[in-house]
mmCIF file of C-alpha atoms and ligand atoms in Angstrom:
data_model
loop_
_atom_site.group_PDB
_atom_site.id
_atom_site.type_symbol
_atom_site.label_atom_id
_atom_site.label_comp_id
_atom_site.label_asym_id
_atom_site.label_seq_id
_atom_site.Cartn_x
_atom_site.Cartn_y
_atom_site.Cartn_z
ATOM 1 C CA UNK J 1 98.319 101.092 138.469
ATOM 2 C CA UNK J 2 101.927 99.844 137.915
ATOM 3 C CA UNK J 3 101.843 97.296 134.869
ATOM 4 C CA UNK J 4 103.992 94.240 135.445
ATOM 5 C CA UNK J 5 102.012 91.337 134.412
ATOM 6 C CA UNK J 6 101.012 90.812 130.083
ATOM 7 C CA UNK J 7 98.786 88.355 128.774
ATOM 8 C CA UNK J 8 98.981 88.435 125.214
ATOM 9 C CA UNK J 9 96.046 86.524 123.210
ATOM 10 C CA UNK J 10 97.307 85.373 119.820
ATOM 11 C CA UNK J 11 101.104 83.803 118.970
ATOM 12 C CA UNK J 12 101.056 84.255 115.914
ATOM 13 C CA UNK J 13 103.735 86.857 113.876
ATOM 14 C CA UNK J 14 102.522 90.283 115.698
ATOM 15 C CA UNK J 15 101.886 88.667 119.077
ATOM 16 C CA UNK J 16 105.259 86.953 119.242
ATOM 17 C CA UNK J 17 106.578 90.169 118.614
ATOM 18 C CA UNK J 18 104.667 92.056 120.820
ATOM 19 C CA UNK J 19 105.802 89.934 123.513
ATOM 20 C CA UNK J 20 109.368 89.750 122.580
ATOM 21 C CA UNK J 21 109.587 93.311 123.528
ATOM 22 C CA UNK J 22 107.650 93.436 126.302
ATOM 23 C CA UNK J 23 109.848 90.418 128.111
ATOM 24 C CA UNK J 24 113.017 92.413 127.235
ATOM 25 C CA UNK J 25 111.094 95.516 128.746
ATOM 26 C CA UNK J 26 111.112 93.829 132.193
ATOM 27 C CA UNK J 27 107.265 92.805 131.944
ATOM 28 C CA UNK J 28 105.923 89.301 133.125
ATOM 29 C CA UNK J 29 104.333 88.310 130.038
ATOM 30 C CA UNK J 30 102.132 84.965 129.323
ATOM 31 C CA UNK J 31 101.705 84.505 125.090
ATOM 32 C CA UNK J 32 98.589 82.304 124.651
ATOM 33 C CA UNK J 33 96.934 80.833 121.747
ATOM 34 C CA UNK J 34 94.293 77.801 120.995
ATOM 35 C CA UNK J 35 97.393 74.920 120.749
ATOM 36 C CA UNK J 36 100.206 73.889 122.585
ATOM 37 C CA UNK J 37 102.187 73.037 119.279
ATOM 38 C CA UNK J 38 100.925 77.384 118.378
ATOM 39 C CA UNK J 39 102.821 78.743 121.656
ATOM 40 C CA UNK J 40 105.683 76.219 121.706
ATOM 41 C CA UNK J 41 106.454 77.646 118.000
ATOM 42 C CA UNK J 42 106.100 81.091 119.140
ATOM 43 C CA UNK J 43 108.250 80.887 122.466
ATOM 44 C CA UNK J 44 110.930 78.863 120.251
ATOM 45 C CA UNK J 45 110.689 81.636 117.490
ATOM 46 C CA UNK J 46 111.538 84.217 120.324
ATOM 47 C CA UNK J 47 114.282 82.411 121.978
ATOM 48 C CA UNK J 48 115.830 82.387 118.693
ATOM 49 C CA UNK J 49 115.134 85.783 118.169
ATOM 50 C CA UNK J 50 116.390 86.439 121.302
ATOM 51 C CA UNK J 51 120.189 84.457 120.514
ATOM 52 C CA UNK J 52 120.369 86.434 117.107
ATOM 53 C CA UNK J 53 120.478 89.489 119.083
ATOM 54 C CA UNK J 54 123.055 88.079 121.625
ATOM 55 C CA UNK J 55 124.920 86.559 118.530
ATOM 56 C CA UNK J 56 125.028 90.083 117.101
ATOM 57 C CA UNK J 57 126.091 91.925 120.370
ATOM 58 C CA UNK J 58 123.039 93.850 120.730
ATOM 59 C CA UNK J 59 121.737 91.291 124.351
ATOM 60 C CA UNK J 60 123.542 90.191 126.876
ATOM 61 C CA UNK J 61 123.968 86.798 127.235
ATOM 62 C CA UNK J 62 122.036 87.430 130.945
ATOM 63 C CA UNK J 63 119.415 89.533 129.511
ATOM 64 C CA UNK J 64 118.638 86.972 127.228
ATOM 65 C CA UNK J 65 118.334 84.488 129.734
ATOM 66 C CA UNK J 66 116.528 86.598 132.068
ATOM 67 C CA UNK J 67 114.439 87.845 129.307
ATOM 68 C CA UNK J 68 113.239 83.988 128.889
ATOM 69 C CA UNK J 69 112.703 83.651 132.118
ATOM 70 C CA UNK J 70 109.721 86.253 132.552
ATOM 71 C CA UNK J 71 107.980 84.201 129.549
ATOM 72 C CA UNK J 72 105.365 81.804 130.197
ATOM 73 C CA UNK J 73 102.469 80.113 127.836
ATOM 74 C CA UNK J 74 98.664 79.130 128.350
ATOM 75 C CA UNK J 75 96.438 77.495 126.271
ATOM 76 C CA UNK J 76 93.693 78.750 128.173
ATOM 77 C CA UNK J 77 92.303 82.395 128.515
ATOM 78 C CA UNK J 78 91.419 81.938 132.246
ATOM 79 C CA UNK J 79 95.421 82.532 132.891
ATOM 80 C CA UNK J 80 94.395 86.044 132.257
ATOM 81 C CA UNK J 81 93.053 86.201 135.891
ATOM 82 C CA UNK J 82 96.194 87.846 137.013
ATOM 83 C CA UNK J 83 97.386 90.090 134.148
ATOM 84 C CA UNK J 84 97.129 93.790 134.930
ATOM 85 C CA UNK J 85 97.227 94.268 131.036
ATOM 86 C CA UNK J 86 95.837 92.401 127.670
ATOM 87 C CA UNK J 87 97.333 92.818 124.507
ATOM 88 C CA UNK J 88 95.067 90.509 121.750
ATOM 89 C CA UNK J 89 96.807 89.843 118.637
ATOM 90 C CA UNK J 90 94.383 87.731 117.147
ATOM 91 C CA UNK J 91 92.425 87.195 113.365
ATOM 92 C CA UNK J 92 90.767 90.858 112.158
ATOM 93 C CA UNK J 93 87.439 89.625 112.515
ATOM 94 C CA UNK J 94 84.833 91.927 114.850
ATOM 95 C CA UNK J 95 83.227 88.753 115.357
ATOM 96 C CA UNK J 96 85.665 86.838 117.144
ATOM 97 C CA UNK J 97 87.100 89.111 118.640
ATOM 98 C CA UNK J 98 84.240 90.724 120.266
ATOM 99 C CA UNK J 99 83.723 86.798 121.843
ATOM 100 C CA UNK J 100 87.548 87.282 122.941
ATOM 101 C CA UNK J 101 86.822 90.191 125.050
ATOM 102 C CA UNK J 102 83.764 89.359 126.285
ATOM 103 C CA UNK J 103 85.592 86.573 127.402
ATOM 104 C CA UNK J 104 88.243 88.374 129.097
ATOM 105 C CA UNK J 105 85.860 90.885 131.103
ATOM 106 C CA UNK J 106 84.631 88.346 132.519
ATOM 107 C CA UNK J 107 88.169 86.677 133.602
ATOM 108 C CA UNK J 108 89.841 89.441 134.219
ATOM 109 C CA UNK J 109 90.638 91.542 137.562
ATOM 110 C CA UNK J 110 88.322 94.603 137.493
ATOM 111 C CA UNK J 111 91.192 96.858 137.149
ATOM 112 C CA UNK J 112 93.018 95.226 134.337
ATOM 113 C CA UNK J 113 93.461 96.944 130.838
ATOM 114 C CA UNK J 114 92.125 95.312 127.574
ATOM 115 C CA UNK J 115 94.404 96.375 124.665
ATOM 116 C CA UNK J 116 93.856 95.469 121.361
ATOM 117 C CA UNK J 117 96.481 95.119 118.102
ATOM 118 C CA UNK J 118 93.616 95.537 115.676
ATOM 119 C CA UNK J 119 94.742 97.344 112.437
ATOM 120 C CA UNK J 120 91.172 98.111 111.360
ATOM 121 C CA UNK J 121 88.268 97.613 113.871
ATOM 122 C CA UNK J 122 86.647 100.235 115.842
ATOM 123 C CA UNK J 123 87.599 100.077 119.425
ATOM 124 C CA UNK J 124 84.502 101.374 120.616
ATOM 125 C CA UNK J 125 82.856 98.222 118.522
ATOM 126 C CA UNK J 126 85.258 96.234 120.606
ATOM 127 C CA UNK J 127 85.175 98.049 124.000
ATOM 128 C CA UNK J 128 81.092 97.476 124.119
ATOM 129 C CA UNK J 129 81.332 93.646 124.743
ATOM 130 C CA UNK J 130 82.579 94.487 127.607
ATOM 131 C CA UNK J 131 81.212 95.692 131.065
ATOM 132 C CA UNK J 132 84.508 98.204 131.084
ATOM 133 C CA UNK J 133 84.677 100.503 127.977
ATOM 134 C CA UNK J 134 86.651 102.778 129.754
ATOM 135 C CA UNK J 135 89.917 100.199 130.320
ATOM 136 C CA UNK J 136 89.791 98.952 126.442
ATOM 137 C CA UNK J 137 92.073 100.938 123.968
ATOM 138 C CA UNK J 138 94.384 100.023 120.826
ATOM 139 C CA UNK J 139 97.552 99.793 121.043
ATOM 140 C CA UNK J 140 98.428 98.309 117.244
ATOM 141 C CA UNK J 141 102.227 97.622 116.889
ATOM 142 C CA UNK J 142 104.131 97.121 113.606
ATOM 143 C CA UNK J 143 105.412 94.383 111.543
ATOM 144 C CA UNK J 144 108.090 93.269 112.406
ATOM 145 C CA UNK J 145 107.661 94.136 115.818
ATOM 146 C CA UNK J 146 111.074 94.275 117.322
ATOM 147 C CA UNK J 147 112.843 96.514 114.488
ATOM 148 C CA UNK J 148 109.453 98.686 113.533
ATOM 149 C CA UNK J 149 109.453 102.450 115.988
ATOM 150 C CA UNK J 150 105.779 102.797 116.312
ATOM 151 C CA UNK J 151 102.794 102.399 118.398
ATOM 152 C CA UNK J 152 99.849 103.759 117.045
ATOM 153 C CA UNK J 153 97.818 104.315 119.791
ATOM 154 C CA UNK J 154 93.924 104.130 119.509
ATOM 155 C CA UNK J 155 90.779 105.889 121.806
ATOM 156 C CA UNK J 156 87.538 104.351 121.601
ATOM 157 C CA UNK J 157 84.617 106.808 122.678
ATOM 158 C CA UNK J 158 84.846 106.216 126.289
ATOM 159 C CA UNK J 159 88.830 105.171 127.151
ATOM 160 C CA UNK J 160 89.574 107.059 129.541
ATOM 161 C CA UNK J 161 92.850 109.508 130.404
ATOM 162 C CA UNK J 162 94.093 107.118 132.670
ATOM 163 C CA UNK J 163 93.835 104.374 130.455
ATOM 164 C CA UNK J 164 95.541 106.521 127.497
ATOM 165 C CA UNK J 165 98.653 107.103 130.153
ATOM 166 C CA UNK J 166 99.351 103.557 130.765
ATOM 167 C CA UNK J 167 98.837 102.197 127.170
ATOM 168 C CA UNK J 168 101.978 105.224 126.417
ATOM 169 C CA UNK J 169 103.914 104.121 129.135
ATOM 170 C CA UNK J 170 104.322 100.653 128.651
ATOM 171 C CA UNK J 171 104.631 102.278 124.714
ATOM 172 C CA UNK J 172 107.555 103.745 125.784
ATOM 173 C CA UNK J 173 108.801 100.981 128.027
ATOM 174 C CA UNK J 174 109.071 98.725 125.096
ATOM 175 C CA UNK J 175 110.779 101.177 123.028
ATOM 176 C CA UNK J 176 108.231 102.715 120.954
ATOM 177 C CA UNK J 177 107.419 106.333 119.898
ATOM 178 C CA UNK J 178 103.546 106.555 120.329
ATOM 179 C CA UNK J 179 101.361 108.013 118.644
ATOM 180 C CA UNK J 180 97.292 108.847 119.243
ATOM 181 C CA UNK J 181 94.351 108.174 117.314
ATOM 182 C CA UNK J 182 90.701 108.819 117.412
ATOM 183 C CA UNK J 183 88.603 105.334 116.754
ATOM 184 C CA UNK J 184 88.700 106.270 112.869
ATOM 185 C CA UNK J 185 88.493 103.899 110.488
ATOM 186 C CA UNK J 186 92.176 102.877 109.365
ATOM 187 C CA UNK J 187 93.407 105.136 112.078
ATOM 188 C CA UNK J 188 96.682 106.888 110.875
ATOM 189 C CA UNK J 189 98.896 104.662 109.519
ATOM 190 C CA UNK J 190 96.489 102.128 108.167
ATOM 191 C CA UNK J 191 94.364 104.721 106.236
ATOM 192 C CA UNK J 192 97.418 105.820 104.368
ATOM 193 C CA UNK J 193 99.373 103.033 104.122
ATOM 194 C CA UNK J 194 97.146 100.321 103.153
ATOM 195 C CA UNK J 195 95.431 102.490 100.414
ATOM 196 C CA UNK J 196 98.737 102.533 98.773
ATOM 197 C CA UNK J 197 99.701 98.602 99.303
ATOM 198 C CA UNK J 198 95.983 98.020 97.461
ATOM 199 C CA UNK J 199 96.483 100.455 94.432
ATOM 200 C CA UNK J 200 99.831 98.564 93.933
ATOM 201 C CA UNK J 201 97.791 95.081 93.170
ATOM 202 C CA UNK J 202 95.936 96.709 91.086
ATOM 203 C CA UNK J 203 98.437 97.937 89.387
ATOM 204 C CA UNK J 204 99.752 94.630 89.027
ATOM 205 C CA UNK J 205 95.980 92.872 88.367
ATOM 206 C CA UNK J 206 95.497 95.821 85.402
ATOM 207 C CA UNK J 207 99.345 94.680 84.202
ATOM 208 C CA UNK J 208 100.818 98.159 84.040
ATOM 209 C CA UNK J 209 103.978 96.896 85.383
ATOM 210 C CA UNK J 210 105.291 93.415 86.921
ATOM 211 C CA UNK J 211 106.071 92.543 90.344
ATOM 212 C CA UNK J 212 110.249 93.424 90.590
ATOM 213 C CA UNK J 213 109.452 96.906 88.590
ATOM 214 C CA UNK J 214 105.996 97.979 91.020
ATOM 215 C CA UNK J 215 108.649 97.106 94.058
ATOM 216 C CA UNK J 216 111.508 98.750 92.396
ATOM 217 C CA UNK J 217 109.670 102.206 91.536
ATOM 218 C CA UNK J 218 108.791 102.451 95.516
ATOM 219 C CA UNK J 219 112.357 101.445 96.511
ATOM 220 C CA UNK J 220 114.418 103.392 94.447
ATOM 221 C CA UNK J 221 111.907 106.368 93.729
ATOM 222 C CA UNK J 222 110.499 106.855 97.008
ATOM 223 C CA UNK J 223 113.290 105.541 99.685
ATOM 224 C CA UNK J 224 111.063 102.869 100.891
ATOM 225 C CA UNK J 225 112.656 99.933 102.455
ATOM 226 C CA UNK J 226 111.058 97.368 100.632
ATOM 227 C CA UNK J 227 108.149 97.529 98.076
ATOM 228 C CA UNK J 228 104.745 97.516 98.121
ATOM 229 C CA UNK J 229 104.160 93.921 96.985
ATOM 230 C CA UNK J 230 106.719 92.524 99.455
ATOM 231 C CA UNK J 231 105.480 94.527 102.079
ATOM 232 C CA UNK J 232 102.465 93.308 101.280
ATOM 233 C CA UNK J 233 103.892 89.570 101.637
ATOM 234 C CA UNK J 234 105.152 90.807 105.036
ATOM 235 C CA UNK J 235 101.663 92.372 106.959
ATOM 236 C CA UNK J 236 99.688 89.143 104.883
ATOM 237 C CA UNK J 237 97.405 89.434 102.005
ATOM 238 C CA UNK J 238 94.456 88.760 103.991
ATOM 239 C CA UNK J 239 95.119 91.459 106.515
ATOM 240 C CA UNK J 240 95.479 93.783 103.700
ATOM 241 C CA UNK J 241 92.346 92.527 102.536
ATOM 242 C CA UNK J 242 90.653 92.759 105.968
ATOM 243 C CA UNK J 243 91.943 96.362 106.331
ATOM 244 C CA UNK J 244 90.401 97.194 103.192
ATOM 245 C CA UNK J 245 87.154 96.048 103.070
ATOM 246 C CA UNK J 246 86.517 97.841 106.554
ATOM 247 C CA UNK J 247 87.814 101.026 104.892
ATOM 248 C CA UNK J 248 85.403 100.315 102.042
ATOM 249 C CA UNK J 249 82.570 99.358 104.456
ATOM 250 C CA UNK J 250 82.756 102.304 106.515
ATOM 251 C CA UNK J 251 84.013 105.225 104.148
ATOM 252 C CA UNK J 252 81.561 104.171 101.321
ATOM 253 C CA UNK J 253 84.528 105.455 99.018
ATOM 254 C CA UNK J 254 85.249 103.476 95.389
ATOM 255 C CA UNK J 255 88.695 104.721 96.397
ATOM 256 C CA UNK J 256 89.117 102.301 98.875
ATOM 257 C CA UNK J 257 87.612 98.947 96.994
ATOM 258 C CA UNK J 258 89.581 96.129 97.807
ATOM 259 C CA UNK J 259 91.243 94.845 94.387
ATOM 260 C CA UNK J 260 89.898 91.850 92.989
ATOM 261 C CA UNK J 261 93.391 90.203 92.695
ATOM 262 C CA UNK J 262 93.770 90.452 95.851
ATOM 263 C CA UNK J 263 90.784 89.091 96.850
ATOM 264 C CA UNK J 264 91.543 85.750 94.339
ATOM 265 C CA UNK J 265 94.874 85.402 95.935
ATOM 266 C CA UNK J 266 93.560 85.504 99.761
ATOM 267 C CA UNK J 267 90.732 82.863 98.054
ATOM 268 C CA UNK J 268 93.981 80.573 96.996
ATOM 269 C CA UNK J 269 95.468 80.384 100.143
ATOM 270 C CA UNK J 270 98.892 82.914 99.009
ATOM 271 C CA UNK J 271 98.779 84.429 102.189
ATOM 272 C CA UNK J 272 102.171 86.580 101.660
ATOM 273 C CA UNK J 273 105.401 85.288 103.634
ATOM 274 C CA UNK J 274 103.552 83.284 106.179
ATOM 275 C CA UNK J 275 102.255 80.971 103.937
ATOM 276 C CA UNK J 276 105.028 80.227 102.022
ATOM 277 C CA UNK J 277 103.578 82.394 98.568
ATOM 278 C CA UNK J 278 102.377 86.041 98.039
ATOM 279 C CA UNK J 279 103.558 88.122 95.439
ATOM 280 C CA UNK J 280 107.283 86.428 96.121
ATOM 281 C CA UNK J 281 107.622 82.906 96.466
ATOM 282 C CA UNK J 282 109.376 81.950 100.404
ATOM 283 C CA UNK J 283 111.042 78.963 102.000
HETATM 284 N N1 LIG I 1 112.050 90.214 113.422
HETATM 285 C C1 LIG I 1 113.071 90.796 114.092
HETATM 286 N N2 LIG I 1 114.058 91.485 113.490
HETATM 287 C C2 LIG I 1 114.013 91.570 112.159
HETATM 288 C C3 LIG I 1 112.991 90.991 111.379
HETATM 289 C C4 LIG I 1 111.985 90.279 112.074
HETATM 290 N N3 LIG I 1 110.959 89.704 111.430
HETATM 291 N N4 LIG I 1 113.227 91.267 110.068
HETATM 292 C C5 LIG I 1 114.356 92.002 110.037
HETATM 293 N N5 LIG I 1 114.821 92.185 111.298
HETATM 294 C C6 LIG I 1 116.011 92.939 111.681
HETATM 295 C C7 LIG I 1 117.256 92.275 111.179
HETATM 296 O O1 LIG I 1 117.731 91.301 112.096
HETATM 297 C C8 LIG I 1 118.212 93.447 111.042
HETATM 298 O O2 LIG I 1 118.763 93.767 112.310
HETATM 299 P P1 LIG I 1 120.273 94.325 112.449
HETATM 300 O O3 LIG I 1 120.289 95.640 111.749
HETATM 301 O O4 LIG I 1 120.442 94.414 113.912
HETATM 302 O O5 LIG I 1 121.144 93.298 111.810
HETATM 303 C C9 LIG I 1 117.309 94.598 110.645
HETATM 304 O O6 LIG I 1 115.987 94.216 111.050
HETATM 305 C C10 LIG I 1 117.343 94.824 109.172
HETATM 306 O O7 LIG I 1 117.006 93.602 108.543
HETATM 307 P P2 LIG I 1 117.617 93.057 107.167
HETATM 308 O O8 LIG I 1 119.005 93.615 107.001
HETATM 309 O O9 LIG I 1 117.427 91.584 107.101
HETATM 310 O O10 LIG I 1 116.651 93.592 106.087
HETATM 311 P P3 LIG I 1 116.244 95.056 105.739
HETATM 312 O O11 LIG I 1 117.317 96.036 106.016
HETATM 313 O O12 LIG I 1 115.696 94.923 104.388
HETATM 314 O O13 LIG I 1 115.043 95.347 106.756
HETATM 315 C C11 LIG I 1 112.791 95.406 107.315
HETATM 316 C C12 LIG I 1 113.913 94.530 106.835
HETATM 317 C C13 LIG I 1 113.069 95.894 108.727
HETATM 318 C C14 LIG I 1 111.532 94.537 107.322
HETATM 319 C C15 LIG I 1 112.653 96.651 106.363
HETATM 320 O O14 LIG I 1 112.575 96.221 105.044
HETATM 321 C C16 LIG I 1 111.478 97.523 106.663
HETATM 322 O O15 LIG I 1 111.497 98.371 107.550
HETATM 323 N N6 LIG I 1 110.365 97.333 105.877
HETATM 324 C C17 LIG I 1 109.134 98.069 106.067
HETATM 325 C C18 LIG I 1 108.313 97.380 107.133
HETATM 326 C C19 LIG I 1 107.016 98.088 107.375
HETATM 327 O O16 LIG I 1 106.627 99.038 106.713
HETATM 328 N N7 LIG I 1 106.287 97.590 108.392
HETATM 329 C C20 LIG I 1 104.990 98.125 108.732
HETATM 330 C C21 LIG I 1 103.966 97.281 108.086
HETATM 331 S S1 LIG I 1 102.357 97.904 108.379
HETATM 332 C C22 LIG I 1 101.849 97.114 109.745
HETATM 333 O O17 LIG I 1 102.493 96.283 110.312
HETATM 334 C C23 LIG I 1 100.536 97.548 110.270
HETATM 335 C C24 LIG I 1 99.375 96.811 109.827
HETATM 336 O O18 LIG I 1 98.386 96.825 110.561
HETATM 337 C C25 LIG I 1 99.223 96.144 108.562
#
């Protein structure tokens, strides 16, 4: 199956992204979310996204319009109908999202792929609310989604080959190297990464060292592009915090125990860059 149509669940920061890349790839894509005012934001976000890169030489001023053109919005999940692929980008909750793809089975043409951009949850978890476990794989993208390489690239127990294939193609479409997992907790990325990003709260919560010198150490010792802490900011304390209470949860490892600062922050509403306060204060 040729993919050409994209319905993308979630507009928020990673879904906006995702579908940034995917109109500049040539794909039809439809970004959706639960408010007009959410998908308005994200197709403005893009467009201006879209003019930076035109403003900067790196679009055409016709790709960028053209680009526009293959974007549409929905409010309602029933515009999935058509799509010959689903990327959801919503909240890390099993819960919800297990309602989501139910959902979507249900909507969707029987030969459409369900993708999802989880960071943490198992994709077999996900893949059995649906009558199709064999279509549903993860395909989790980056922050920020246009600059970051990757696409880590998840099987649950029973995608199949020919679901693998497509999820790399349109991987490499968009301009990503991929990369494969097996449906372990964390995956790749996320099980070394995030591990790291918590350990640098605590550092922090035990007050070994402030914010500046925690970021400074990984930027100037390690070559990192930014530090932990703003990175942290970036992804969203309460993804962090999501990601590391399933590592916790399913490991059983002390190693892995979220830190409590980090849980009192998420509890206050400092969300990291997206809601205006983390670590860093924002505009
Ligand atoms: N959207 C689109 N483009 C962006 C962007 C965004 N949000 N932020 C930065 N850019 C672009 C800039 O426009 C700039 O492009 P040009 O070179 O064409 O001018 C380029 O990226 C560099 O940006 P800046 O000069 O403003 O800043 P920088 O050099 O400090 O780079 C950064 C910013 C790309 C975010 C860099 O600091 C970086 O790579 N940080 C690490 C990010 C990272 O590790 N992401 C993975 C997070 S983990 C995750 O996402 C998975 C998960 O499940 C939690």
């Amino acid at each position: 199956m040729t993919i050409q149509k994209i319905y993308i669940v979630g507009s928020g920061q990673m879904g906006s992204g995702i579908a940034q890349v995917a109109i500049q790839a040539g794909y039809q894509v439809t970004i959706s979310d639960v408010q007009e005012s959410f998908v308005e934001k994200a197709k403005a976000n893009i467009k201006k996204k879209l003019a930076r890169l035109v403003e900067k030489g790196k679009l055409t001023k016709e790709d960028q319009e053209t680009s526009v053109a293959r974007l549409t919005t929905s409010i309602n999940l029933n515009d999935a109908k058509d799509a010959d692929l689903v990327i959801e980008a919503i909240v890390e909750n099993e819960k919800i999202k297990g309602e989501v793809f139910q959902k979507l089975d249900e909507i969707c043409k029987e030969e459409a792929i369900l993708a999802s951009n989880t960071s943490s949850i198992s994709i077999t978890q996900i893949a059995a609310n649906t009558k199709r476990p064999d279509k549903v794989i993860g395909m989790h993208f980056f922050n920020p989604v246009p600059v970051m390489k990757l696409l880590e690239i998840t099987r649950g127990l029973s995608t199949s080959d020919k679901t693998l294939k497509i999820a790399e193609e349109v991987g490499q479409k968009v301009g990503k190297v991929t990369i494969v997992s097996k449906d372990s907790p964390g995956f790749i990325v996320n099980r070394l990464l995030d591990p790291m990003l918590n350990e640098a709260v605590y550092l922090l919560d035990e007050g070994v060292a402030t914010v500046d010198d925690i970021d400074k150490g990984m930027i100037y010792g390690c070559n990192h592009p930014m530090g932990p802490l703003a990175l942290t900011d970036l992804i969203g304390l309460d993804v962090l915090l999501a990601v590391m209470e399933v590592l916790y949860q399913e490991y059983g490892d002390p190693k892995y125990r979220p830190c409590p600062l980090l849980r009192r922050m998420v509890k206050a509403g400092k969300l990291g860059k997206k809601s205006g306060e983390g670590f860093y204060k924002y505009d």
